[in-house]
mmCIF file of C-alpha atoms and ligand atoms in Angstrom:
data_model
loop_
_atom_site.group_PDB
_atom_site.id
_atom_site.type_symbol
_atom_site.label_atom_id
_atom_site.label_comp_id
_atom_site.label_asym_id
_atom_site.label_seq_id
_atom_site.Cartn_x
_atom_site.Cartn_y
_atom_site.Cartn_z
ATOM 1 C CA MET A 200 -11.525 49.347 -70.898
ATOM 2 C CA GLY A 201 -8.534 51.788 -70.496
ATOM 3 C CA LEU A 202 -5.279 50.510 -69.223
ATOM 4 C CA LYS A 203 -5.909 52.264 -65.656
ATOM 5 C CA ASP A 204 -9.170 50.161 -65.444
ATOM 6 C CA LYS A 205 -7.460 47.052 -66.595
ATOM 7 C CA LEU A 206 -4.744 47.455 -63.983
ATOM 8 C CA THR A 207 -7.265 48.309 -61.102
ATOM 9 C CA GLU A 208 -9.437 45.006 -61.896
ATOM 10 C CA LEU A 209 -6.156 42.942 -62.258
ATOM 11 C CA LYS A 210 -4.866 44.348 -58.813
ATOM 12 C CA ARG A 211 -8.320 43.441 -57.353
ATOM 13 C CA ASN A 212 -8.262 40.059 -58.525
ATOM 14 C CA ALA A 213 -4.569 39.510 -57.755
ATOM 15 C CA LEU A 214 -4.853 40.789 -54.161
ATOM 16 C CA GLU A 215 -7.737 38.259 -53.574
ATOM 17 C CA GLU A 216 -5.655 35.549 -54.860
ATOM 18 C CA ILE A 217 -2.425 36.727 -52.677
ATOM 19 C CA ASN A 218 -4.690 36.589 -49.438
ATOM 20 C CA ASP A 219 -6.080 33.372 -50.104
ATOM 21 C CA ALA A 220 -2.740 31.825 -50.786
ATOM 22 C CA LYS A 221 -2.320 29.170 -48.075
ATOM 23 C CA ASP A 222 1.515 27.805 -48.458
ATOM 24 C CA LEU A 223 4.729 29.442 -49.678
ATOM 25 C CA LYS A 224 4.756 27.554 -52.841
ATOM 26 C CA LYS A 225 1.210 29.022 -53.882
ATOM 27 C CA ILE A 226 2.353 32.608 -52.954
ATOM 28 C CA ASN A 227 5.661 31.854 -55.027
ATOM 29 C CA ASP A 228 4.000 30.984 -57.944
ATOM 30 C CA ILE A 229 1.644 33.871 -57.864
ATOM 31 C CA ARG A 230 4.665 35.917 -57.889
ATOM 32 C CA VAL A 231 6.299 34.523 -60.933
ATOM 33 C CA ASN A 232 3.005 34.632 -62.658
ATOM 34 C CA LEU A 233 2.103 38.249 -61.750
ATOM 35 C CA LEU A 234 5.267 39.971 -61.637
ATOM 36 C CA GLY A 235 7.181 37.971 -64.250
ATOM 37 C CA LYS A 236 8.010 38.735 -67.806
ATOM 38 C CA LYS A 237 5.164 37.000 -69.342
ATOM 39 C CA GLY A 238 2.834 38.516 -66.526
ATOM 40 C CA PRO A 239 -0.377 40.619 -66.955
ATOM 41 C CA ILE A 240 1.542 43.912 -65.819
ATOM 42 C CA THR A 241 4.068 43.523 -68.250
ATOM 43 C CA GLU A 242 1.519 42.946 -70.610
ATOM 44 C CA VAL A 243 -0.311 46.073 -69.817
ATOM 45 C CA LEU A 244 2.816 48.240 -69.898
ATOM 46 C CA ARG A 245 3.446 46.611 -73.331
ATOM 47 C CA GLY A 246 0.101 48.015 -74.482
ATOM 48 C CA MET A 247 1.405 51.544 -73.622
ATOM 49 C CA ARG A 248 2.890 51.723 -76.952
ATOM 50 C CA ASP A 249 -0.611 52.297 -78.291
ATOM 51 C CA LEU A 250 -1.164 55.238 -76.274
ATOM 52 C CA PRO A 251 -0.739 58.989 -76.988
ATOM 53 C CA LYS A 252 2.720 60.080 -75.796
ATOM 54 C CA GLU A 253 1.358 62.674 -72.966
ATOM 55 C CA GLU A 254 -0.766 59.648 -71.246
ATOM 56 C CA ARG A 255 2.260 57.328 -70.937
ATOM 57 C CA PRO A 256 3.845 58.576 -67.916
ATOM 58 C CA ASN A 257 0.850 59.017 -65.981
ATOM 59 C CA VAL A 258 -0.164 55.023 -66.870
ATOM 60 C CA GLY A 259 3.300 54.033 -66.476
ATOM 61 C CA SER A 260 3.687 55.299 -62.897
ATOM 62 C CA PHE A 261 0.270 54.092 -61.815
ATOM 63 C CA ALA A 262 1.400 50.532 -63.323
ATOM 64 C CA ASN A 263 4.463 50.826 -61.366
ATOM 65 C CA LYS A 264 2.467 51.698 -58.145
ATOM 66 C CA VAL A 265 0.198 48.820 -58.772
ATOM 67 C CA ARG A 266 3.187 46.451 -59.184
ATOM 68 C CA ASP A 267 4.898 47.777 -56.006
ATOM 69 C CA GLU A 268 1.464 47.244 -54.261
ATOM 70 C CA LEU A 269 1.178 43.658 -55.356
ATOM 71 C CA SER A 270 4.755 43.023 -54.574
ATOM 72 C CA ASN A 271 4.323 44.356 -51.154
ATOM 73 C CA ALA A 272 1.109 42.332 -50.512
ATOM 74 C CA ILE A 273 3.063 39.447 -51.845
ATOM 75 C CA SER A 274 5.621 39.779 -49.271
ATOM 76 C CA GLU A 275 3.396 40.380 -46.625
ATOM 77 C CA ARG A 276 1.290 37.325 -47.316
ATOM 78 C CA LYS A 277 4.691 35.335 -47.330
ATOM 79 C CA GLU A 278 5.507 36.575 -43.995
ATOM 80 C CA ARG A 279 2.018 35.771 -42.803
ATOM 81 C CA ILE A 280 2.224 32.257 -43.877
ATOM 82 C CA GLU A 281 5.422 31.682 -42.392
ATOM 83 C CA ILE A 282 4.326 32.907 -38.807
ATOM 84 C CA ILE A 283 1.179 30.644 -39.283
ATOM 85 C CA LYS A 284 3.578 27.800 -40.112
ATOM 86 C CA THR A 285 5.784 28.202 -37.115
ATOM 87 C CA SER A 286 2.811 28.740 -34.819
ATOM 88 C CA LYS A 287 1.237 25.564 -36.401
ATOM 89 C CA ARG A 288 4.578 23.740 -35.440
ATOM 90 C CA LEU A 289 4.793 25.258 -32.127
ATOM 91 C CA GLU A 290 1.282 23.931 -31.477
ATOM 92 C CA GLU A 291 2.120 20.632 -32.701
ATOM 93 C CA GLU A 292 5.153 20.349 -30.565
ATOM 94 C CA LYS A 293 3.379 21.631 -27.465
ATOM 95 C CA LEU A 294 4.380 19.559 -24.442
ATOM 96 C CA ASP A 295 2.257 19.718 -21.287
ATOM 97 C CA VAL A 296 5.047 19.411 -18.774
ATOM 98 C CA THR A 297 2.313 19.225 -15.719
ATOM 99 C CA LEU A 298 0.961 16.074 -17.329
ATOM 100 C CA PRO A 299 1.652 13.192 -14.489
ATOM 101 C CA GLY A 300 4.743 10.904 -16.081
ATOM 102 C CA VAL A 301 4.155 7.237 -16.990
ATOM 103 C CA PRO A 302 5.251 5.199 -13.999
ATOM 104 C CA VAL A 303 8.420 3.170 -14.595
ATOM 105 C CA LYS A 304 8.227 -0.299 -13.320
ATOM 106 C CA ILE A 305 10.979 -1.061 -10.989
ATOM 107 C CA GLY A 306 11.823 -4.771 -9.997
ATOM 108 C CA GLN A 307 12.820 -5.875 -6.769
ATOM 109 C CA PRO A 308 14.462 -9.121 -5.105
ATOM 110 C CA HIS A 309 12.087 -11.904 -4.524
ATOM 111 C CA ILE A 310 11.144 -12.044 -0.962
ATOM 112 C CA ILE A 311 13.042 -15.118 -0.301
ATOM 113 C CA MET A 312 16.142 -13.209 -1.671
ATOM 114 C CA GLN A 313 15.403 -10.377 0.530
ATOM 115 C CA VAL A 314 15.853 -12.851 3.487
ATOM 116 C CA ILE A 315 18.883 -14.378 2.333
ATOM 117 C CA ASP A 316 20.448 -10.906 1.661
ATOM 118 C CA GLN A 317 19.780 -10.128 5.272
ATOM 119 C CA ILE A 318 21.359 -13.160 6.680
ATOM 120 C CA GLU A 319 24.349 -12.915 3.922
ATOM 121 C CA LYS A 320 25.148 -9.387 5.304
ATOM 122 C CA LEU A 321 24.947 -10.275 8.890
ATOM 123 C CA PHE A 322 27.521 -13.229 8.427
ATOM 124 C CA LEU A 323 29.641 -11.288 5.901
ATOM 125 C CA GLY A 324 30.112 -8.524 8.706
ATOM 126 C CA MET A 325 31.469 -11.421 11.039
ATOM 127 C CA GLY A 326 34.154 -12.467 8.438
ATOM 128 C CA TYR A 327 32.338 -15.480 7.120
ATOM 129 C CA GLN A 328 32.697 -16.386 3.501
ATOM 130 C CA VAL A 329 29.587 -16.962 1.488
ATOM 131 C CA VAL A 330 30.231 -20.186 -0.692
ATOM 132 C CA ASP A 331 28.236 -21.661 -3.473
ATOM 133 C CA GLY A 332 27.628 -25.447 -4.259
ATOM 134 C CA PRO A 333 26.170 -27.468 -6.995
ATOM 135 C CA GLU A 334 22.267 -28.256 -6.957
ATOM 136 C CA VAL A 335 22.901 -31.342 -9.049
ATOM 137 C CA GLU A 336 25.126 -33.127 -6.476
ATOM 138 C CA GLU A 337 27.190 -36.348 -5.831
ATOM 139 C CA ASP A 338 25.442 -38.937 -3.798
ATOM 140 C CA HIS A 339 28.904 -38.879 -2.230
ATOM 141 C CA TYR A 340 28.782 -35.400 -0.875
ATOM 142 C CA ASN A 341 25.044 -34.992 -0.391
ATOM 143 C CA PHE A 342 25.015 -38.279 1.794
ATOM 144 C CA GLU A 343 28.061 -40.302 2.260
ATOM 145 C CA MET A 344 30.417 -37.232 3.373
ATOM 146 C CA MET A 345 27.602 -36.212 5.762
ATOM 147 C CA ASN A 346 27.857 -39.516 7.712
ATOM 148 C CA LEU A 347 24.781 -40.923 5.851
ATOM 149 C CA PRO A 348 26.183 -44.196 4.155
ATOM 150 C CA LYS A 349 23.974 -46.219 2.025
ATOM 151 C CA ASP A 350 21.241 -47.992 3.578
ATOM 152 C CA HIS A 351 21.401 -45.378 6.520
ATOM 153 C CA PRO A 352 17.889 -45.176 7.514
ATOM 154 C CA ALA A 353 18.021 -41.526 7.858
ATOM 155 C CA ARG A 354 18.136 -41.210 4.150
ATOM 156 C CA ASP A 355 14.351 -41.797 4.032
ATOM 157 C CA MET A 356 13.723 -38.457 5.494
ATOM 158 C CA GLN A 357 15.351 -36.850 2.568
ATOM 159 C CA ASP A 358 14.306 -38.915 -0.683
ATOM 160 C CA THR A 359 15.047 -36.807 -3.704
ATOM 161 C CA PHE A 360 15.111 -36.965 -7.481
ATOM 162 C CA TYR A 361 17.981 -39.051 -8.761
ATOM 163 C CA ILE A 362 19.686 -38.243 -12.158
ATOM 164 C CA THR A 363 21.838 -41.272 -12.125
ATOM 165 C CA ASP A 364 23.056 -43.643 -9.345
ATOM 166 C CA LYS A 365 25.603 -41.235 -8.465
ATOM 167 C CA PHE A 366 24.133 -37.809 -9.077
ATOM 168 C CA LEU A 367 20.910 -36.403 -7.523
ATOM 169 C CA MET A 368 19.308 -33.193 -6.882
ATOM 170 C CA ARG A 369 20.651 -32.008 -3.610
ATOM 171 C CA THR A 370 18.454 -32.303 -0.484
ATOM 172 C CA GLN A 371 19.977 -30.084 1.689
ATOM 173 C CA THR A 372 23.011 -27.572 1.465
ATOM 174 C CA SER A 373 25.234 -29.579 3.951
ATOM 175 C CA PRO A 374 27.166 -31.085 1.135
ATOM 176 C CA VAL A 375 28.693 -27.597 0.720
ATOM 177 C CA GLN A 376 30.214 -28.229 4.234
ATOM 178 C CA ALA A 377 32.145 -31.478 2.892
ATOM 179 C CA ARG A 378 33.145 -29.513 -0.229
ATOM 180 C CA THR A 379 34.492 -26.622 1.790
ATOM 181 C CA MET A 380 36.333 -28.510 4.171
ATOM 182 C CA GLU A 381 38.160 -30.520 1.934
ATOM 183 C CA LYS A 382 39.640 -27.420 0.359
ATOM 184 C CA HIS A 383 40.379 -25.499 3.291
ATOM 185 C CA ASP A 384 43.865 -24.517 4.248
ATOM 186 C CA PHE A 385 43.839 -24.366 8.218
ATOM 187 C CA SER A 386 47.263 -22.915 8.190
ATOM 188 C CA LYS A 387 45.614 -19.968 7.160
ATOM 189 C CA GLY A 388 43.023 -19.742 9.891
ATOM 190 C CA SER A 389 39.709 -20.806 10.906
ATOM 191 C CA LEU A 390 36.958 -22.145 8.448
ATOM 192 C CA LYS A 391 33.759 -19.923 8.502
ATOM 193 C CA MET A 392 31.207 -20.164 5.925
ATOM 194 C CA ILE A 393 27.716 -19.916 4.855
ATOM 195 C CA SER A 394 26.193 -21.355 1.826
ATOM 196 C CA PRO A 395 22.722 -20.224 0.772
ATOM 197 C CA GLY A 396 20.883 -22.136 -2.325
ATOM 198 C CA LYS A 397 18.153 -24.177 -3.498
ATOM 199 C CA VAL A 398 17.290 -27.905 -2.395
ATOM 200 C CA TYR A 399 15.078 -30.570 -3.738
ATOM 201 C CA ARG A 400 13.027 -33.311 -1.869
ATOM 202 C CA ARG A 401 10.621 -35.705 -3.387
ATOM 203 C CA ASP A 402 7.642 -34.365 -1.271
ATOM 204 C CA THR A 403 4.158 -33.464 -2.464
ATOM 205 C CA ASP A 404 3.543 -30.096 -2.576
ATOM 206 C CA ASP A 405 1.276 -28.739 -0.062
ATOM 207 C CA ALA A 406 0.799 -25.499 2.174
ATOM 208 C CA THR A 407 4.028 -26.375 4.048
ATOM 209 C CA HIS A 408 5.901 -28.655 1.722
ATOM 210 C CA SER A 409 7.524 -27.876 -1.514
ATOM 211 C CA HIS A 410 9.415 -30.201 -3.769
ATOM 212 C CA GLN A 411 12.076 -27.044 -4.017
ATOM 213 C CA PHE A 412 13.000 -24.647 -1.234
ATOM 214 C CA HIS A 413 15.799 -22.937 0.025
ATOM 215 C CA GLN A 414 18.348 -23.408 2.757
ATOM 216 C CA ILE A 415 21.175 -21.559 4.171
ATOM 217 C CA GLU A 416 24.172 -23.833 5.461
ATOM 218 C CA GLY A 417 26.263 -22.439 8.435
ATOM 219 C CA LEU A 418 29.509 -24.031 9.306
ATOM 220 C CA VAL A 419 32.494 -22.895 11.688
ATOM 221 C CA ILE A 420 35.625 -24.948 12.061
ATOM 222 C CA ASP A 421 38.365 -24.178 14.409
ATOM 223 C CA LYS A 422 40.501 -25.522 17.419
ATOM 224 C CA SER A 423 38.272 -24.338 20.400
ATOM 225 C CA ILE A 424 34.628 -23.840 18.996
ATOM 226 C CA THR A 425 32.082 -24.736 21.829
ATOM 227 C CA MET A 426 28.347 -25.078 21.819
ATOM 228 C CA ALA A 427 28.216 -21.552 23.762
ATOM 229 C CA ASP A 428 29.487 -20.134 20.085
ATOM 230 C CA LEU A 429 26.943 -21.977 18.348
ATOM 231 C CA LYS A 430 24.060 -20.596 20.674
ATOM 232 C CA GLY A 431 25.292 -17.207 20.479
ATOM 233 C CA THR A 432 25.157 -17.447 16.777
ATOM 234 C CA LEU A 433 21.867 -18.638 16.682
ATOM 235 C CA GLN A 434 20.685 -15.927 18.786
ATOM 236 C CA LEU A 435 22.011 -13.319 16.586
ATOM 237 C CA ILE A 436 20.376 -14.779 13.682
ATOM 238 C CA ALA A 437 17.051 -14.706 15.447
ATOM 239 C CA ARG A 438 17.476 -11.436 16.733
ATOM 240 C CA THR A 439 18.504 -10.119 13.231
ATOM 241 C CA VAL A 440 15.449 -11.772 11.318
ATOM 242 C CA PHE A 441 12.837 -11.730 13.995
ATOM 243 C CA GLY A 442 13.589 -8.594 16.320
ATOM 244 C CA LYS A 443 15.985 -7.784 18.899
ATOM 245 C CA GLU A 444 13.707 -8.780 21.722
ATOM 246 C CA ARG A 445 13.883 -12.826 20.790
ATOM 247 C CA GLU A 446 14.971 -15.477 23.024
ATOM 248 C CA ILE A 447 16.332 -18.784 21.723
ATOM 249 C CA ARG A 448 15.796 -22.370 23.082
ATOM 250 C CA LEU A 449 17.803 -25.528 22.206
ATOM 251 C CA ARG A 450 16.081 -28.838 22.166
ATOM 252 C CA PRO A 451 17.915 -32.370 21.638
ATOM 253 C CA SER A 452 17.570 -33.706 18.236
ATOM 254 C CA TYR A 453 19.219 -35.783 15.758
ATOM 255 C CA PHE A 454 21.173 -35.225 12.436
ATOM 256 C CA PRO A 455 23.699 -37.870 11.322
ATOM 257 C CA PHE A 456 26.259 -35.133 10.811
ATOM 258 C CA THR A 457 26.139 -33.495 13.926
ATOM 259 C CA GLU A 458 26.602 -34.372 17.707
ATOM 260 C CA PRO A 459 25.115 -33.370 19.783
ATOM 261 C CA SER A 460 22.411 -32.045 17.421
ATOM 262 C CA VAL A 461 19.634 -29.446 18.266
ATOM 263 C CA GLU A 462 16.230 -28.192 16.922
ATOM 264 C CA VAL A 463 16.196 -24.419 17.467
ATOM 265 C CA ASP A 464 13.177 -22.523 18.730
ATOM 266 C CA VAL A 465 12.725 -18.703 19.090
ATOM 267 C CA SER A 466 10.450 -17.012 21.114
ATOM 268 C CA CYS A 467 7.298 -16.091 19.237
ATOM 269 C CA PHE A 468 7.654 -12.622 17.773
ATOM 270 C CA LYS A 469 3.902 -12.394 17.645
ATOM 271 C CA CYS A 470 2.735 -12.900 21.232
ATOM 272 C CA GLY A 471 6.273 -12.379 22.829
ATOM 273 C CA GLY A 472 5.900 -15.665 24.257
ATOM 274 C CA ASP A 473 2.434 -15.587 25.725
ATOM 275 C CA GLY A 474 0.932 -18.164 23.268
ATOM 276 C CA CYS A 475 -0.772 -17.345 20.036
ATOM 277 C CA SER A 476 -2.015 -18.910 16.811
ATOM 278 C CA VAL A 477 1.346 -18.374 15.173
ATOM 279 C CA CYS A 478 3.271 -20.322 18.106
ATOM 280 C CA LYS A 479 0.375 -22.879 18.337
ATOM 281 C CA GLN A 480 0.071 -21.274 22.040
ATOM 282 C CA THR A 481 3.380 -22.969 23.024
ATOM 283 C CA GLY A 482 5.232 -19.296 22.795
ATOM 284 C CA TRP A 483 8.121 -20.661 20.503
ATOM 285 C CA ILE A 484 8.616 -21.425 16.986
ATOM 286 C CA GLU A 485 10.780 -23.980 15.595
ATOM 287 C CA VAL A 486 13.191 -22.414 12.904
ATOM 288 C CA LEU A 487 16.379 -24.356 12.254
ATOM 289 C CA GLY A 488 18.312 -27.417 12.984
ATOM 290 C CA ALA A 489 22.009 -27.084 14.041
ATOM 291 C CA GLY A 490 24.636 -28.906 15.997
ATOM 292 C CA MET A 491 28.459 -29.479 16.786
ATOM 293 C CA VAL A 492 30.032 -31.139 13.429
ATOM 294 C CA HIS A 493 30.345 -35.074 14.219
ATOM 295 C CA PRO A 494 33.867 -36.364 14.130
ATOM 296 C CA ASN A 495 33.158 -38.712 11.205
ATOM 297 C CA VAL A 496 32.324 -35.901 9.029
ATOM 298 C CA LEU A 497 35.587 -33.926 10.023
ATOM 299 C CA LYS A 498 37.708 -37.260 9.372
ATOM 300 C CA MET A 499 36.150 -37.972 6.021
ATOM 301 C CA SER A 500 37.080 -34.293 4.893
ATOM 302 C CA GLY A 501 40.804 -34.719 6.149
ATOM 303 C CA ILE A 502 40.332 -32.867 9.212
ATOM 304 C CA ASP A 503 41.925 -33.886 12.412
ATOM 305 C CA ALA A 504 39.168 -34.520 14.762
ATOM 306 C CA ASP A 505 41.290 -34.563 17.809
ATOM 307 C CA ILE A 506 42.590 -30.961 17.117
ATOM 308 C CA TYR A 507 39.743 -29.528 15.300
ATOM 309 C CA GLY A 508 35.936 -29.116 15.863
ATOM 310 C CA GLY A 509 32.987 -26.602 15.181
ATOM 311 C CA PHE A 510 29.343 -26.268 14.690
ATOM 312 C CA ALA A 511 27.030 -26.032 11.729
ATOM 313 C CA PHE A 512 23.573 -25.040 11.157
ATOM 314 C CA GLY A 513 20.898 -25.284 8.424
ATOM 315 C CA LEU A 514 17.983 -22.783 8.112
ATOM 316 C CA GLY A 515 15.261 -22.347 5.832
ATOM 317 C CA PRO A 516 14.657 -18.725 4.230
ATOM 318 C CA ASP A 517 11.274 -19.815 3.085
ATOM 319 C CA ARG A 518 10.201 -20.648 6.479
ATOM 320 C CA PHE A 519 11.625 -17.536 7.852
ATOM 321 C CA ALA A 520 9.710 -15.527 5.182
ATOM 322 C CA MET A 521 6.593 -17.469 5.883
ATOM 323 C CA LEU A 522 6.786 -16.771 9.616
ATOM 324 C CA LYS A 523 7.790 -13.123 9.558
ATOM 325 C CA TYR A 524 5.573 -12.195 7.026
ATOM 326 C CA GLY A 525 2.510 -14.466 7.881
ATOM 327 C CA VAL A 526 2.549 -16.255 4.613
ATOM 328 C CA ASP A 527 0.446 -19.534 5.354
ATOM 329 C CA ASP A 528 1.440 -21.411 1.944
ATOM 330 C CA ILE A 529 4.784 -21.888 0.736
ATOM 331 C CA ARG A 530 3.448 -22.382 -2.855
ATOM 332 C CA GLU A 531 2.780 -18.550 -3.037
ATOM 333 C CA PHE A 532 6.881 -18.220 -3.278
ATOM 334 C CA TYR A 533 7.013 -20.233 -6.440
ATOM 335 C CA LEU A 534 3.931 -19.050 -8.093
ATOM 336 C CA ASN A 535 5.017 -15.603 -9.303
ATOM 337 C CA ASP A 536 1.843 -14.050 -8.832
ATOM 338 C CA MET A 537 2.557 -10.372 -9.065
ATOM 339 C CA ARG A 538 -0.143 -9.412 -6.462
ATOM 340 C CA PHE A 539 1.339 -11.541 -3.953
ATOM 341 C CA LEU A 540 5.148 -10.615 -4.680
ATOM 342 C CA LYS A 541 4.501 -6.786 -4.970
ATOM 343 C CA GLN A 542 3.452 -6.515 -1.214
ATOM 344 C CA PHE A 543 6.969 -7.341 -0.320
ATOM 345 C CA SER A 544 8.431 -4.134 -2.062
ATOM 346 C CA GLN A 545 11.555 -2.603 -0.417
ATOM 347 C CA ARG A 546 10.551 0.668 -1.670
ATOM 348 C CA GLY A 547 7.181 0.789 0.145
HETATM 349 N N1 LIG B 127 20.782 -30.191 6.552
HETATM 350 C C1 LIG B 127 19.936 -30.273 7.837
HETATM 351 C C2 LIG B 127 18.511 -30.484 7.027
HETATM 352 O O1 LIG B 127 18.267 -30.303 5.864
HETATM 353 C C3 LIG B 127 19.835 -29.189 8.612
HETATM 354 C C4 LIG B 127 21.226 -28.900 9.340
HETATM 355 C C5 LIG B 127 22.280 -28.484 8.634
HETATM 356 C C6 LIG B 127 21.333 -29.594 10.694
HETATM 357 C C7 LIG B 127 23.541 -28.376 9.528
HETATM 358 C C8 LIG B 127 22.372 -29.455 11.436
HETATM 359 C C9 LIG B 127 23.537 -28.912 10.684
HETATM 360 O O2 LIG B 127 17.352 -30.746 7.806
#
């Protein structure tokens, strides 16, 4: 076989190999093998020595042509591989921006916290301070300072969990009244506070009782506070939580730490007062307890009861939420069932 034929065959095989190359390493290997010093083309050129002189230029230029063609083919293939690589990468990195996003789960305050927040905002707007008190409380503050000495029969209504003889889980937020009164400096003005928090009672849990629930205590002490101030404040609470149209009604009641004491009813927000199942056909719903601070309570906290007086109230955010949202079992608030809690999303 003549050199030209050899070169032609070599070219055919090489082109096949080049076009089959799938990656840059392969194409590089081909280039080194084919066009390198030890490659077949160099080999063929070396064989020219044996040719008659007049044939050499002809074969030589043919060999150079073949080498150029192969060199071009390699470059083209290389380019092609690079394009394929890039488009593969683009394919892999493709991002469908029209896909719906993964929903982000957003938390929200518990429904009872929402009620507490609403009432806190109302009172902060009227210049009250929001005060915290301990849940593990002293018998001294929970009962004694609230005018409930040892063996007082009204202690029975608020049996609780005792930690020691001295410490117990507070049964009401009222002890925060005494704690705040003791510290208050009346030369700086009146005392106006609310205190939300958890309270405990030794009750057996059922639809309307829980051994743990919430209260918001309210207390105002100044020189000329009357029951009209109390009534106006209670009406504001009722209207803020249950709607502008609400009326309130005060019924005489008894608490050891207030005198006189009242139970507060709000006109039924469901039927407007005509009578329905929510208000048990009475048109009124009992929502909280209140009264004028008992002089004994003032005196025990070091306040001159001849000069100062005031009102106090205690309301249950759990009960407020039950009434407002038609929840018929208080235990729902504490079971943390998301299907229940999600219904009260503030974001709709
Ligand atoms: N502490 C009372 C209770 O738990 C409620 C209350 C507070 C009543 C303040 C009057 C004044 O029942």
